[in-house]
Short mmCIF file of C-alpha atoms (C1' of nucleotides) in Angstrom, two decimals:
data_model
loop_
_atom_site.label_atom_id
_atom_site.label_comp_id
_atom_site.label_asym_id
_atom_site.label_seq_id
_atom_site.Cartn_x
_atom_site.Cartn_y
_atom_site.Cartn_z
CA UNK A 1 0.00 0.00 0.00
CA UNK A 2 1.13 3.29 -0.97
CA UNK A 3 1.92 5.60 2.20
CA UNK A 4 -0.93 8.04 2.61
CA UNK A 5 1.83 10.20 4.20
CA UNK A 6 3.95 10.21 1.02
CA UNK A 7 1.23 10.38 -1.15
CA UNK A 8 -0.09 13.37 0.90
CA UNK A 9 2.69 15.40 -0.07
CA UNK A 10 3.14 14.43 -3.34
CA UNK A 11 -0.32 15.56 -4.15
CA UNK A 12 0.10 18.44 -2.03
CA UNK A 13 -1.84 21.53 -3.28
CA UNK A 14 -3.31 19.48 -6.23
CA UNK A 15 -6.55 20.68 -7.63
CA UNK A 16 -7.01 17.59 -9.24
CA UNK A 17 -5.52 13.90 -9.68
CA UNK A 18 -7.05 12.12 -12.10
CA UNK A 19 -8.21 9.26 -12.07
CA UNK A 20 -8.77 9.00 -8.46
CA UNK A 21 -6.88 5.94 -7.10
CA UNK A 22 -4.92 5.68 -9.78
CA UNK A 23 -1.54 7.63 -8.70
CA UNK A 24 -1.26 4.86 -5.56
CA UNK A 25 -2.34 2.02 -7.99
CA UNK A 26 1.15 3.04 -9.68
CA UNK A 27 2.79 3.76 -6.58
CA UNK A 28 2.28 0.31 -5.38
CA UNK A 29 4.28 -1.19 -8.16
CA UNK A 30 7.27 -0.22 -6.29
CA UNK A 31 9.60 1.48 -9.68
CA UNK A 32 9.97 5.09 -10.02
CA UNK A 33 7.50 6.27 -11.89
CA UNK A 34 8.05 9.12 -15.01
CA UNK A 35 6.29 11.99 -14.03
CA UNK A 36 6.20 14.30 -16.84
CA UNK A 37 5.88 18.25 -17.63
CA UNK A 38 6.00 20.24 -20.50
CA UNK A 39 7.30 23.55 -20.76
CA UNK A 40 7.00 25.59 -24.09
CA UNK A 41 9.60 28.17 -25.00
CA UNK A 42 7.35 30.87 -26.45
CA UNK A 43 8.95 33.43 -23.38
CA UNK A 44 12.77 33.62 -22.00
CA UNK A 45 11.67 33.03 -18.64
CA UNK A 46 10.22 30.99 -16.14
CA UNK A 47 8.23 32.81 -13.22
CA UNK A 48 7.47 31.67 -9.27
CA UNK A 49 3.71 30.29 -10.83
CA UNK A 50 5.27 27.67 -13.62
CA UNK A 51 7.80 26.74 -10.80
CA UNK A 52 4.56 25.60 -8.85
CA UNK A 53 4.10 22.17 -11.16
CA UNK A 54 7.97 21.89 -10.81
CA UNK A 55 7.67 21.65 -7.09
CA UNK A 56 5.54 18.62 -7.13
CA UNK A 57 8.02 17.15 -9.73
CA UNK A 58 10.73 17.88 -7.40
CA UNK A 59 8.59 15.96 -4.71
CA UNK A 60 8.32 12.95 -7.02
CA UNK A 61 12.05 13.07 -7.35
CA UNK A 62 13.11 13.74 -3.59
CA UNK A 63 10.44 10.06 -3.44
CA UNK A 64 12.99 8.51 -6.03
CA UNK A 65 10.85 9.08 -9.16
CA UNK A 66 12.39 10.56 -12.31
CA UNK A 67 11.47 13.70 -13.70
CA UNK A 68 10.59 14.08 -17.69
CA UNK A 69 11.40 17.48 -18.51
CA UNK A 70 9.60 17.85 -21.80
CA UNK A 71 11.20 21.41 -23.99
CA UNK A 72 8.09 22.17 -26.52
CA UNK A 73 11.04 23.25 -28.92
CA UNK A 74 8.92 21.75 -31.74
CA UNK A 75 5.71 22.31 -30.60
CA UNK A 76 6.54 25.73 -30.01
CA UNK A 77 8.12 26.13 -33.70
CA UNK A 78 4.93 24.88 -35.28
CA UNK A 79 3.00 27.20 -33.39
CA UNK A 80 -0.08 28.99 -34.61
CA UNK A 81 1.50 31.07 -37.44
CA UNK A 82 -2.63 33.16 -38.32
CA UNK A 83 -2.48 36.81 -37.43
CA UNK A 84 -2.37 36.53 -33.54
CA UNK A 85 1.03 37.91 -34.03
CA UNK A 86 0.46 39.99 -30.77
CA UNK A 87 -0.13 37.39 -28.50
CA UNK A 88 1.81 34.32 -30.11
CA UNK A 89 4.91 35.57 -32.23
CA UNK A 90 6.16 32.91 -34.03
CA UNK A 91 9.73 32.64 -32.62
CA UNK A 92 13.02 32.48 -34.54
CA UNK A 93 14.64 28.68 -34.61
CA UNK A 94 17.78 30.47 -32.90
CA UNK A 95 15.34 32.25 -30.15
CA UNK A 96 13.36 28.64 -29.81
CA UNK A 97 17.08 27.16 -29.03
CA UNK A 98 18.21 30.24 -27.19
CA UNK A 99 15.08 29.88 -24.59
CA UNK A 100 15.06 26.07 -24.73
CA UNK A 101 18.44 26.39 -23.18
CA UNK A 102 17.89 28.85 -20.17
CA UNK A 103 14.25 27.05 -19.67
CA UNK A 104 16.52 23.88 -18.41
CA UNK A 105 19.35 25.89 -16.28
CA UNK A 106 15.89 27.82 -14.67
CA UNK A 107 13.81 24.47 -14.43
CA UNK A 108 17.25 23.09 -12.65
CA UNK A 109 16.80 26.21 -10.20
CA UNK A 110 14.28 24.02 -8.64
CA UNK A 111 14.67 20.62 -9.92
CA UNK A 112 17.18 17.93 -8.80
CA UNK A 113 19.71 17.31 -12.04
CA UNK A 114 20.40 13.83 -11.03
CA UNK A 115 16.74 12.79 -11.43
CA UNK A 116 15.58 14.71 -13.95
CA UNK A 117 15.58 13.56 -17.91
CA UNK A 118 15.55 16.26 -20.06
CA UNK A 119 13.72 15.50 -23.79
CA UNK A 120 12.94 17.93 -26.78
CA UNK A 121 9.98 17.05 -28.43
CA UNK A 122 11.22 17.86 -32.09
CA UNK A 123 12.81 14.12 -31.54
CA UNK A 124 9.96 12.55 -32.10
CA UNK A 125 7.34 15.17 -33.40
CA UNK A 126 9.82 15.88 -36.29
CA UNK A 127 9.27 12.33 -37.10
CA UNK A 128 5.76 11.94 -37.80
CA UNK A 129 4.78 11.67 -41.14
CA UNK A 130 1.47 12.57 -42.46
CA UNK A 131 -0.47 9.01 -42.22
CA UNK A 132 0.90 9.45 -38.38
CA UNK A 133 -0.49 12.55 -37.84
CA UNK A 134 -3.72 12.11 -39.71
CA UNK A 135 -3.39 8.59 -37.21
CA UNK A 136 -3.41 11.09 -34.17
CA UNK A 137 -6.06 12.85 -35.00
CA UNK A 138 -8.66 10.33 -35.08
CA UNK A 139 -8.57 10.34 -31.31
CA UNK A 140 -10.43 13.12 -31.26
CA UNK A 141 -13.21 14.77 -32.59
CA UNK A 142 -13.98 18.58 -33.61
CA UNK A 143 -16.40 18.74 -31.24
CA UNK A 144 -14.39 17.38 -28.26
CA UNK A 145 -11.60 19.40 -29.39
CA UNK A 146 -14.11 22.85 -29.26
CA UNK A 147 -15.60 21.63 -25.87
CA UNK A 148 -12.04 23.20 -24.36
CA UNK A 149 -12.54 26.17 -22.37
CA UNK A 150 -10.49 28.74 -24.07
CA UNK A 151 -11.12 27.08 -27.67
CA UNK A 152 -15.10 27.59 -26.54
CA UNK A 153 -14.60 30.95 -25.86
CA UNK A 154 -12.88 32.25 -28.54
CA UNK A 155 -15.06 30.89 -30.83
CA UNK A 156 -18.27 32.37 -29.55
CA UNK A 157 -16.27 35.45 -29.09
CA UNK A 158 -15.35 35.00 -32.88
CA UNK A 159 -12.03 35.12 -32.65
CA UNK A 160 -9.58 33.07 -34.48
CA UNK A 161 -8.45 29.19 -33.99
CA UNK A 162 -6.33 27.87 -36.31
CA UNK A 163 -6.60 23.75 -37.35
CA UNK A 164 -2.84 24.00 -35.64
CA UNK A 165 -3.54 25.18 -32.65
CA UNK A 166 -6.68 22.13 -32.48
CA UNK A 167 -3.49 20.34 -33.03
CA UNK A 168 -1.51 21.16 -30.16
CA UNK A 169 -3.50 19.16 -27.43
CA UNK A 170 -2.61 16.11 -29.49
CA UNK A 171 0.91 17.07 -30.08
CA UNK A 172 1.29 17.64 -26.22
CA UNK A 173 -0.48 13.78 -25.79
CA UNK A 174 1.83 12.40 -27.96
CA UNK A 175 4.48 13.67 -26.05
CA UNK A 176 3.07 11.48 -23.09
CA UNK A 177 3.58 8.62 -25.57
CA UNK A 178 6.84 9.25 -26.59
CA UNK A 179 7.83 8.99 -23.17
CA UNK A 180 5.43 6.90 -22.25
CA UNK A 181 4.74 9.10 -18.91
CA UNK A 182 3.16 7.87 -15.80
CA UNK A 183 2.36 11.01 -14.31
CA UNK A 184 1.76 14.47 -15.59
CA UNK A 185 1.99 17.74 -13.92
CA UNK A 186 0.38 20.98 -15.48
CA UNK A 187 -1.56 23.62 -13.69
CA UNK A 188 -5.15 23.71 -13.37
CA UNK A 189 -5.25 25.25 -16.95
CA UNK A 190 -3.60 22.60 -18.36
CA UNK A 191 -6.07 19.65 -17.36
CA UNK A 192 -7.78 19.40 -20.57
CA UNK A 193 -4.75 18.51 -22.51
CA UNK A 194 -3.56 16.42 -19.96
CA UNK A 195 -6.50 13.99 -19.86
CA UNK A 196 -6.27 14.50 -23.75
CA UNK A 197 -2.88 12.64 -23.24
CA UNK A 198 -4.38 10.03 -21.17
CA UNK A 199 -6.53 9.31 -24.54
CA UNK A 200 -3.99 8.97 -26.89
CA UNK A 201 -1.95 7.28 -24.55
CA UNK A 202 -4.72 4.57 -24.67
CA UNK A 203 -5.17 4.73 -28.63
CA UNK A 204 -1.51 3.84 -28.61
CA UNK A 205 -1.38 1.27 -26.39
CA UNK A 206 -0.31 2.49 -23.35
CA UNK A 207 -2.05 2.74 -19.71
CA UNK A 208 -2.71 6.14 -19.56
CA UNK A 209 -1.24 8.52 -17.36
CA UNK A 210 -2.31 10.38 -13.64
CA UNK A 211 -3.08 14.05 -14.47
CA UNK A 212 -2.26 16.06 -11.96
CA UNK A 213 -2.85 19.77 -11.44
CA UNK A 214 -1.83 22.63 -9.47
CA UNK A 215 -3.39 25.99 -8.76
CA UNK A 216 -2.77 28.95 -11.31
CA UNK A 217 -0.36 31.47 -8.96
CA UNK A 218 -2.28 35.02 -8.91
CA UNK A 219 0.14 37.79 -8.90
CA UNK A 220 -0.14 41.49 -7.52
CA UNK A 221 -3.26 42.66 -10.19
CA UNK A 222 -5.05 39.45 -9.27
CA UNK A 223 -4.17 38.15 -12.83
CA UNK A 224 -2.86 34.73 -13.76
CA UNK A 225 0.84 35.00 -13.31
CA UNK A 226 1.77 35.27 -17.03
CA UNK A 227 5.22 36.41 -18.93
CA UNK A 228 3.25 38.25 -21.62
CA UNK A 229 1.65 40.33 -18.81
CA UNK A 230 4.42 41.08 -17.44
CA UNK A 231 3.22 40.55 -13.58
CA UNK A 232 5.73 37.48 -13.23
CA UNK A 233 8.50 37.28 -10.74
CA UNK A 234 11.09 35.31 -13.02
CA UNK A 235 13.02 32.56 -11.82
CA UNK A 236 16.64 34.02 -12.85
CA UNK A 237 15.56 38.38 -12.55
CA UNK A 238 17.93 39.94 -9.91
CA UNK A 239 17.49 39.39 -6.42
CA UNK A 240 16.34 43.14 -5.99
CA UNK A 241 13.85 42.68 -8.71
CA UNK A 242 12.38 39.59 -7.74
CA UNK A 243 12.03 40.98 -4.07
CA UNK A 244 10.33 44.54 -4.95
CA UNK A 245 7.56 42.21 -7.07
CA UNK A 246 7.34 39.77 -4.28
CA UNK A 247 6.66 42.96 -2.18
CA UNK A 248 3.97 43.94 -4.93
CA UNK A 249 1.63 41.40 -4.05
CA UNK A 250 -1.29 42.74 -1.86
CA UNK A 251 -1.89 40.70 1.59
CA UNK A 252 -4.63 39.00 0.27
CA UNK A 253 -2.95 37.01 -1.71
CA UNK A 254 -0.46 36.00 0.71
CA UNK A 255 -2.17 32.50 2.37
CA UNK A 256 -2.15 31.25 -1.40
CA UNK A 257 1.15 32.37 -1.90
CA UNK A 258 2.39 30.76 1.35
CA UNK A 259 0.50 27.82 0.62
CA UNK A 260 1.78 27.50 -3.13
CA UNK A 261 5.08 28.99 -3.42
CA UNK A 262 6.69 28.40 0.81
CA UNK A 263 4.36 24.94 0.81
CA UNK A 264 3.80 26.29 4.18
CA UNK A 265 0.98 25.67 6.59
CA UNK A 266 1.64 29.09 8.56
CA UNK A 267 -0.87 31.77 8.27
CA UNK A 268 0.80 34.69 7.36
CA UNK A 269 -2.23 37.24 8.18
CA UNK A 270 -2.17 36.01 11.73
CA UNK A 271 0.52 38.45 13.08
CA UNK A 272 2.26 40.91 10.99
CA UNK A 273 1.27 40.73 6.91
CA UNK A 274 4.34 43.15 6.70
CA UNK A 275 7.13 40.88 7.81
CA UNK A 276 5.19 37.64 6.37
CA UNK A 277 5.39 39.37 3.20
CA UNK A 278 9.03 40.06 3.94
CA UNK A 279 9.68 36.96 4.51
CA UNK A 280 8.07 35.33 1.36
CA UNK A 281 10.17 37.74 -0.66
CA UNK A 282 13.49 36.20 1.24
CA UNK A 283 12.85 32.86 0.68
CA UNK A 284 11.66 33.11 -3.19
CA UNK A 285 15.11 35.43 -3.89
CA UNK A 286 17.17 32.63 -2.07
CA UNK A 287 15.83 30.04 -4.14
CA UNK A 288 16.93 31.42 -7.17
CA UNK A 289 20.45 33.60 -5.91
CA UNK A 290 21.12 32.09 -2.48
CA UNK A 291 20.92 33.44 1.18
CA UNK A 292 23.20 36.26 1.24
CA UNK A 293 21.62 37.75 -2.33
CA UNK A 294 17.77 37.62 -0.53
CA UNK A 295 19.72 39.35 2.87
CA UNK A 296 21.10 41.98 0.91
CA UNK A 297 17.84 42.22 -1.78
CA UNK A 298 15.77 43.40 1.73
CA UNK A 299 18.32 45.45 2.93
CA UNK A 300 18.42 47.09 -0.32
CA UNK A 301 14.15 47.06 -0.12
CA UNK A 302 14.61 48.71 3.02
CA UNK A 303 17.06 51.20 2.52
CA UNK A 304 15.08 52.71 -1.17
CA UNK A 305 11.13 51.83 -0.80
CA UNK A 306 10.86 51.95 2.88
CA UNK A 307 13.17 54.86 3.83
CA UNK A 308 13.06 56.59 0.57
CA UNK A 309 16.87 56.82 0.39
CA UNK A 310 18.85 56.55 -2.55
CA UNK A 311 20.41 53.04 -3.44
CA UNK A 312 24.41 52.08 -2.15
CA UNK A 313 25.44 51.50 -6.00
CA UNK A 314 24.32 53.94 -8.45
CA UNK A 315 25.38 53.75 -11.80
CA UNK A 316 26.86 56.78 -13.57
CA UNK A 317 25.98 59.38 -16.63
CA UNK A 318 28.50 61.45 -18.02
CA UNK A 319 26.85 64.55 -19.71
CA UNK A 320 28.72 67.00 -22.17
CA UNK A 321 28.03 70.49 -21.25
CA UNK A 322 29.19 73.40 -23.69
CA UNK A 323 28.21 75.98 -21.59
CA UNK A 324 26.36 77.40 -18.41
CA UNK A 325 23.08 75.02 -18.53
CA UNK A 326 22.18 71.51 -19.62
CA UNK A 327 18.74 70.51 -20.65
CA UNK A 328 17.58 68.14 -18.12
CA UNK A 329 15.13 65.96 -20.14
CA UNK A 330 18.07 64.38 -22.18
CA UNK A 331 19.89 63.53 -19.56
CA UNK A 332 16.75 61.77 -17.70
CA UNK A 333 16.66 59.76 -21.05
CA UNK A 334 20.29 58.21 -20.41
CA UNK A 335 18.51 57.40 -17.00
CA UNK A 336 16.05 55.29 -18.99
CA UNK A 337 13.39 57.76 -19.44
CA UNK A 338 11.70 56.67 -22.33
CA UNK A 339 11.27 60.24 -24.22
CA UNK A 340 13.04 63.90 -23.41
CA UNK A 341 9.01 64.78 -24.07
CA UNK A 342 8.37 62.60 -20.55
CA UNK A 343 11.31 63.94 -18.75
CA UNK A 344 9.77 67.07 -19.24
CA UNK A 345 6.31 65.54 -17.83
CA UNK A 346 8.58 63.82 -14.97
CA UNK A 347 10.18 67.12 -14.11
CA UNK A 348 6.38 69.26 -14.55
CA UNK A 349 5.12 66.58 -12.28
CA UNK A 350 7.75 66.60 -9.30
CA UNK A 351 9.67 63.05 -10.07
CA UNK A 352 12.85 64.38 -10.74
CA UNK A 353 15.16 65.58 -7.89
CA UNK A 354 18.73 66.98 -7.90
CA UNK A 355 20.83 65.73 -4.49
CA UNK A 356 16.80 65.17 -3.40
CA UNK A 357 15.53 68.48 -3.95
CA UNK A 358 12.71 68.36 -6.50
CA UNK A 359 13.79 69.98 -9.81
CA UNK A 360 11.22 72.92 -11.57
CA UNK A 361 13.09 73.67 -14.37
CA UNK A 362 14.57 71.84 -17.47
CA UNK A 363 17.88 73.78 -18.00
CA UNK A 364 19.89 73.43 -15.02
CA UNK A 365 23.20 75.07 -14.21
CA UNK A 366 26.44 72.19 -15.25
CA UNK A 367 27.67 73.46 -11.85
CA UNK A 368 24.40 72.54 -10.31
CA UNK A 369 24.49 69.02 -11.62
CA UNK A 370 28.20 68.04 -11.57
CA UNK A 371 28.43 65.37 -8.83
CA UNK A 372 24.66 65.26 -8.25
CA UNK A 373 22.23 62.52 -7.75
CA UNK A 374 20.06 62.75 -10.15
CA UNK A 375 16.49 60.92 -9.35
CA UNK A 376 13.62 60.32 -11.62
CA UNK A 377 10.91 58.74 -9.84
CA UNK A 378 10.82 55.85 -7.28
CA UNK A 379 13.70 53.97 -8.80
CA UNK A 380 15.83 55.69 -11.39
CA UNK A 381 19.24 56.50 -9.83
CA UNK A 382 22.36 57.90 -11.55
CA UNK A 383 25.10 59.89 -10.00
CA UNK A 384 25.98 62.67 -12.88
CA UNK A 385 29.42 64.14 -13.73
CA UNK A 386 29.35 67.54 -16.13
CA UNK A 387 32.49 66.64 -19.00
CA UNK A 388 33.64 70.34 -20.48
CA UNK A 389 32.64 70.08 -24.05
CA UNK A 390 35.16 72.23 -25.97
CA UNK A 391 33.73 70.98 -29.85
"C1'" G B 1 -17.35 30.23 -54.78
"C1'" G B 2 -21.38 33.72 -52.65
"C1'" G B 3 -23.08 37.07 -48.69
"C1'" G B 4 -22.34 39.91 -44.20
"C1'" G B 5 -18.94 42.29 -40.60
"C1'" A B 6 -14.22 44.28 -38.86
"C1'" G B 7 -8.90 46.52 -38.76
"C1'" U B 8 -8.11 53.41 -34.15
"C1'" U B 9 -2.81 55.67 -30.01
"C1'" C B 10 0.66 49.90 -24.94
"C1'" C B 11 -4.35 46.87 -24.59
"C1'" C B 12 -9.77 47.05 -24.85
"C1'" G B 13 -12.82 50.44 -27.11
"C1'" A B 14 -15.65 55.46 -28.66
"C1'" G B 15 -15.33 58.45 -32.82
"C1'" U B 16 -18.76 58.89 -39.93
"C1'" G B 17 -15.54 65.79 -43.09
"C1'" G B 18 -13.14 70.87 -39.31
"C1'" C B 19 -14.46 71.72 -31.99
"C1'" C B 20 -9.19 65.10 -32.92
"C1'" A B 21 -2.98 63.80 -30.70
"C1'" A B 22 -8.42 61.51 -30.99
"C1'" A B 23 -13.98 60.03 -25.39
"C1'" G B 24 -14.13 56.10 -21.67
"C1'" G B 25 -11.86 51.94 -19.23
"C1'" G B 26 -7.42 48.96 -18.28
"C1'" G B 27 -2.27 49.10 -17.84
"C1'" A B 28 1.95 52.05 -17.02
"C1'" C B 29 4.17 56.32 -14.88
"C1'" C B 30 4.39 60.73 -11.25
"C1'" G B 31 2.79 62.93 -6.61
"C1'" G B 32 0.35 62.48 -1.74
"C1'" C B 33 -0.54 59.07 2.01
"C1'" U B 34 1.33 54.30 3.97
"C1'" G B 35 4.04 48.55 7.22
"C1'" U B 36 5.09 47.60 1.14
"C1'" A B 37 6.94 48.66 -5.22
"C1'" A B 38 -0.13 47.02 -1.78
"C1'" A B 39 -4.86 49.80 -0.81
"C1'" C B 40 -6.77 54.73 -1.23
"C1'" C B 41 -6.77 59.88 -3.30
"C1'" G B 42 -5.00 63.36 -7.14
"C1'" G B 43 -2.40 63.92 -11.77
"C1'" U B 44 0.14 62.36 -16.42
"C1'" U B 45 0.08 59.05 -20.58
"C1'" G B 46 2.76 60.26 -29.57
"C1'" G B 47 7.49 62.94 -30.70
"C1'" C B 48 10.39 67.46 -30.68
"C1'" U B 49 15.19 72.37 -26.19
"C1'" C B 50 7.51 72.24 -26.59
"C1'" C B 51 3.36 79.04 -25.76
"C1'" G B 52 4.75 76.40 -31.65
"C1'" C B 53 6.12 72.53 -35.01
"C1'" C B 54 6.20 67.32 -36.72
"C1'" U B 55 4.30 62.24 -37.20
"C1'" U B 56 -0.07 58.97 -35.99
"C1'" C B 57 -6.25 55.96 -36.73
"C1'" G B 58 -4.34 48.21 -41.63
"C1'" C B 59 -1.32 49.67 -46.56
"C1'" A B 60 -1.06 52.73 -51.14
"C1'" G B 61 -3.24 56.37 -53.91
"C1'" G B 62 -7.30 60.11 -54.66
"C1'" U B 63 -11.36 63.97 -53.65
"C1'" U B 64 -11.37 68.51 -50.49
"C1'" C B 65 -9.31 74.88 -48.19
"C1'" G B 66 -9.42 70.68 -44.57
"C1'" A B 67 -10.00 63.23 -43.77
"C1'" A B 68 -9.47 58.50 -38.48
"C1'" U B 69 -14.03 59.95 -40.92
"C1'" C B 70 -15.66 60.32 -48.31
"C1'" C B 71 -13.76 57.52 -53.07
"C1'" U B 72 -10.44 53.62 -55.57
"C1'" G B 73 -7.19 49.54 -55.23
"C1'" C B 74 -4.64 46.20 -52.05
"C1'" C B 75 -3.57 43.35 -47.42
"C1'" U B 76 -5.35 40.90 -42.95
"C1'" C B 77 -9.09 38.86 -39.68
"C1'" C B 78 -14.18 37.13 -38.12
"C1'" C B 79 -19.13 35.02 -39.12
"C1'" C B 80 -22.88 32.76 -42.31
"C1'" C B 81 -24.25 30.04 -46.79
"C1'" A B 82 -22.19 26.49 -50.43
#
RNA sequence: GGGGGAGUUCCCGAGUGGCCAAAGGGGACCGGCUGUAAACCGGUUGGCUCCGCCUUCGCAGGUUCGAAUCCUGCCUCCCCCA
């Protein structure tokens, strides 16, 4: 019998396992099971809510399983080409490769190496010729296909599916037959293709495999975590970047957080939200960079959001000056300003401060601004130094 | 193959000849406040050394003193019928 303990926490936080009874029917035949999980590479990064499913893989593997890190390279280089550029770009094969690479160094971030198997599925799904495909596809019918949540919804929204992306659920399925999975981990939004796998597992032969699925992380708008967003807290940003968005999330949102990310039981609202949240931001930088990098990421919190104080490094701008003034809005561009036409708005508006003295004007004496700290909002720093331009 | 509908500033979405750099919402940014880069309140949100000028409303032409709005051609997308 399967130990309810061990089973307990490998199912921790699951919304579903499917079928039920199934996950300690394989248990009890004693060999590591292949738990699988696919990652496509349409972004560069992965974020604290795609590292949830990786934590239950990582809980298989600490049990003695073996992990089946699946890279959609192929999957991902097939993908929907119709005019949904915005939201899909079809990636370069060099940017495909380029992300497939960092996906495994950040999966590793969490993952143990020794038990995990890393496969591309261009090895096989490059293979399939067309009587295969056309093969695959008789698993499934139109209507099943449309009965998908998002597929339903676009549709009566009249938006656009493309045949290839009716494909994809039975590309990602025969993934689960290529490496003839036991187990596979997606998040909640994922469950329809993963019992899709369980069907053409069967069509092929195989016992099908335990889905398993794991809460969708909400970040600090109370949207899906989600890369094309942009409210993600990536797996490999810098420690002070991943700590400010951990610090973005509103206390609402920190039992799920604690209960997804920490896999804690504490309640974090029970004392002081302030230093839970503190906390939570420590141990997700130290995942990625290490204790010291999450100490110095709060001290760094501390010292610029809390106390308003200028950073310990600042990096530095060099500005010609050929005579008595400088106009301010092009140097608040070299600061990252996006425009000279916002620096002017930044500076109207109060953002900008000389040595922390809000600026009013937009020429300001060289003398003025040599040696300065220049600041343009909450978090642009630069420490300026006037060069004599003689030209 | 036939018919109907649509393409607007980062996103959604108003706008049918001048009052349009273009309503409203979202997002983002700035300020205030605060335990936080949260919440809340107020403001800003094409570019330009900017009281003015320049470039934007799928693309290319055209009509007009004047076009996001009218005409022609093209491209793209959606739906229905076959």
């Amino acid at each position: 019998m399967a130990d309810p303990a061990l089973v307990r926490e490998l199912t921790r936080n699951a919304a579903h396992v499917l079928p039920e009874g199934e996950l300690e029917r394989k248990l009890d035949r004693g060999r590591p099971l292949r738990v699988k999980l696919g990652i496509d590479v349409t972004s560069p990064d992965i974020h604290v809510g795609r590292a949830i499913p990786l934590q239950r893989m990582r809980a298989f593997q600490d049990a003695g399983h073996v992990g089946v890190l699946i890279v959609g390279d192929y999957t991902t280089r097939i993908g929907d080409p119709s005019g949904r550029s915005s939201e899909r770009p079809v990636l370069s094969d060099d940017e495909i490769d380029r992300n497939a690479r960092t996906y495994v160094d950040q999966a590793m971030i969490v993952l143990d190496p020794d038990r995990t198997e890393v496969r591309y599925n261009g090895e096989w799904l490059a293979k399939l010729d067309f009587a295969e495909i056309v093969r695959l596809t008789r698993v499934a019918t139109v209507a099943e296909l449309l009965t998908r949540d998002d597929f339903r919804k676009r549709y009566e929204a009249e938006l656009p599916i493309s045949v290839s992306e009716l494909l994809y659920p039975l590309a990602q399925g025969y993934d689960s037959v290529a490496v003839e999975a036991d187990v596979e981990l997606g998040g909640t939004d994922q469950l329809y293709n993963l019992l899709m796998g369980r069907k053409v597992m069967e069509a092929y032969g195989l016992e099908p495999q335990v889905a398993l699925t794991t809460p969708l992380l909400l970040s600090w708008d109370g949207e899906k975590m989600s890369s094309s967003i942009g409210n993600n807290v990536p797996l490999t940003a810098p420690a002070e970047e991943q700590f400010g968005r951990t610090m973005r999330i509103p206390d609402e949102l920190l039992p799920e957080w604690y209960r997804l990310v920490l896999e804690s039981d504490d309640d974090p609202l029970a004392a002081d939200p302030m230093g839970a949240k503190l906390r939570l931001a420590r141990w997700v930088v130290a995942r990625s960079h290490g204790e010291e990098a999450a100490s110095a990421a709060e001290a760094h919190f501390t010292r610029v959001v809390r106390e308003g104080r200028a950073p310990e490094e600042v990096p530095e701008v060099t500005v010609a000056a050929d005579g008595g003034t400088v106009y301010l809005p092009a140097v608040l561009v070299d600061l990252g300003v996006a425009s000279t036409s916002e620096g002017r708005r930044l500076i109207a508006q109060g953002g900008v401060r000389l040595d922390g003295e809000a600026v009013t004007e937009l020429e300001v004496p060289a003398s003025r601004l040599d040696g300065a700290l220049l600041q343009a909002g909450k978090r642009r720093f630069a420490r300026v130094s006037v060069r004599a331009d003689t030209a």
